[in-house]
XYZ file of C-alpha atoms in Angstrom:
164
model
C 26.121 -85.536 -24.862
C 28.104 -84.949 -21.729
C 31.348 -83.014 -21.988
C 32.861 -79.744 -20.889
C 35.390 -77.953 -23.071
C 37.367 -77.092 -19.930
C 37.697 -80.794 -19.065
C 38.559 -81.684 -22.661
C 41.378 -79.116 -22.591
C 42.634 -80.371 -19.205
C 42.452 -84.031 -20.245
C 44.117 -83.472 -23.627
C 46.932 -81.034 -22.847
C 49.281 -83.048 -25.075
C 46.957 -82.488 -28.055
C 46.831 -78.758 -27.305
C 50.633 -78.695 -27.146
C 51.154 -80.437 -30.479
C 48.320 -78.652 -32.327
C 45.909 -81.558 -32.776
C 43.467 -79.703 -30.523
C 42.851 -75.956 -30.814
C 40.632 -73.431 -29.093
C 38.839 -70.847 -31.228
C 39.354 -67.271 -30.001
C 36.461 -66.047 -27.818
C 34.948 -63.855 -30.545
C 31.894 -65.976 -31.360
C 28.397 -65.323 -30.029
C 26.005 -68.151 -29.215
C 22.655 -68.600 -30.981
C 20.182 -71.476 -31.171
C 18.817 -73.646 -28.393
C 21.875 -75.874 -28.017
C 24.565 -74.229 -25.941
C 26.508 -77.515 -25.951
C 27.006 -79.390 -29.212
C 29.607 -81.495 -30.967
C 30.074 -83.352 -34.207
C 32.257 -84.169 -37.164
C 33.138 -81.171 -39.338
C 31.954 -80.369 -42.857
C 33.463 -77.172 -44.281
C 32.558 -74.400 -46.691
C 34.582 -71.409 -47.816
C 32.362 -68.586 -49.087
C 32.398 -64.810 -49.211
C 29.099 -62.982 -48.697
C 27.295 -65.711 -50.692
C 25.224 -68.398 -48.994
C 23.964 -70.542 -51.887
C 26.392 -73.339 -50.945
C 25.374 -73.006 -47.291
C 21.753 -73.691 -48.253
C 22.694 -76.550 -50.580
C 24.750 -78.177 -47.823
C 22.115 -77.764 -45.106
C 19.526 -79.322 -47.450
C 21.459 -82.614 -47.159
C 21.336 -85.003 -44.186
C 23.551 -83.641 -41.405
C 23.932 -86.915 -39.493
C 24.853 -84.960 -36.355
C 27.696 -83.100 -38.078
C 28.700 -79.471 -37.617
C 28.929 -77.152 -40.625
C 31.914 -74.813 -40.346
C 31.568 -71.836 -42.684
C 34.639 -69.743 -43.447
C 33.026 -66.455 -44.364
C 36.328 -64.607 -44.152
C 35.149 -62.808 -41.023
C 32.933 -60.529 -43.107
C 30.624 -58.340 -41.058
C 28.844 -56.925 -44.140
C 26.174 -59.586 -44.841
C 24.534 -62.547 -43.127
C 25.395 -66.062 -44.292
C 22.750 -67.929 -42.264
C 19.161 -66.901 -41.544
C 16.062 -68.404 -40.017
C 15.158 -70.606 -42.995
C 18.639 -72.148 -42.978
C 18.451 -72.645 -39.215
C 15.255 -74.658 -39.718
C 16.862 -76.643 -42.543
C 19.804 -77.486 -40.287
C 17.482 -78.555 -37.478
C 15.162 -80.599 -39.708
C 18.033 -82.331 -41.528
C 19.893 -83.419 -38.403
C 22.820 -81.010 -38.201
C 24.171 -80.560 -34.664
C 25.333 -77.037 -35.306
C 26.824 -74.338 -37.491
C 29.895 -72.196 -36.888
C 30.045 -69.075 -39.051
C 33.153 -66.932 -39.363
C 30.822 -64.129 -40.347
C 27.283 -63.015 -39.511
C 23.812 -64.497 -39.234
C 20.356 -62.883 -39.253
C 16.837 -63.726 -38.088
C 18.268 -64.352 -34.635
C 14.860 -64.873 -32.998
C 14.100 -67.627 -35.513
C 17.523 -69.226 -35.118
C 17.227 -69.057 -31.320
C 14.012 -71.106 -31.636
C 15.842 -73.902 -33.507
C 17.170 -77.027 -31.808
C 20.721 -76.543 -33.065
C 23.830 -74.779 -31.834
C 25.110 -71.771 -33.775
C 28.199 -69.663 -33.257
C 28.768 -66.511 -35.312
C 30.642 -63.237 -35.036
C 27.370 -61.312 -34.827
C 24.084 -60.500 -36.489
C 23.525 -58.394 -39.610
C 20.169 -57.704 -41.293
C 21.402 -57.753 -44.918
C 21.064 -61.023 -46.826
C 23.920 -62.505 -48.775
C 24.375 -63.011 -52.489
C 23.150 -66.275 -54.019
C 25.561 -66.947 -56.885
C 26.887 -70.272 -55.587
C 30.485 -69.092 -55.418
C 32.688 -70.914 -52.947
C 34.381 -74.199 -52.084
C 33.145 -77.319 -50.266
C 35.063 -79.711 -48.045
C 38.346 -77.808 -48.094
C 40.654 -76.852 -45.257
C 39.575 -73.455 -43.932
C 40.774 -71.023 -41.290
C 38.264 -69.835 -38.692
C 39.515 -66.871 -36.660
C 43.058 -67.997 -37.482
C 42.527 -71.667 -36.548
C 42.848 -74.299 -39.301
C 39.823 -76.587 -39.662
C 39.677 -79.591 -41.985
C 36.751 -81.726 -43.108
C 36.519 -84.677 -40.720
C 37.833 -82.755 -37.704
C 35.603 -82.595 -34.614
C 33.936 -79.593 -32.987
C 33.147 -79.402 -29.281
C 31.261 -76.275 -28.180
C 29.765 -75.199 -24.873
C 29.327 -72.036 -22.826
C 33.091 -71.804 -22.218
C 34.275 -72.010 -25.820
C 34.717 -73.906 -29.050
C 37.346 -76.583 -29.637
C 38.568 -78.018 -32.930
C 40.073 -81.490 -32.627
C 41.732 -83.555 -35.333
C 40.213 -86.662 -33.750
C 37.151 -87.637 -31.761
C 37.831 -86.988 -28.077
C 36.791 -89.398 -25.334
């Protein structure tokens, strides 16, 4: 996987101009061993409940990226070390959480890329409340199932199509 988000922005200025390519605000912290990752988007919309996150990461990831709209909550963690291992073992390229994670040492040992607003020690609820494969908004940027994520040390891009 060889790309740089800076080059993708430079080479696709027309997509930035018309909204088919967007840059997430620089509010996400990096976790996991993969600083650079990309993949097709699967989405979840949850609030302080990670049962659907687990159920999704238990399925084959096929190199996709799970984008979790946690509403920006900083009150509970939506992903922990066990889910990081599930993502790694089931072939997910990465996870983007508009919310918090926990067990950062365990997640940092996983061969995946993770972006989150921060870490929080409190676990989430497990009621299974939320929505799968719906259009979400991550830090104000719309993200739809089937979009593409490109992440590296300089930022995170959301593209409506696979970029060359």
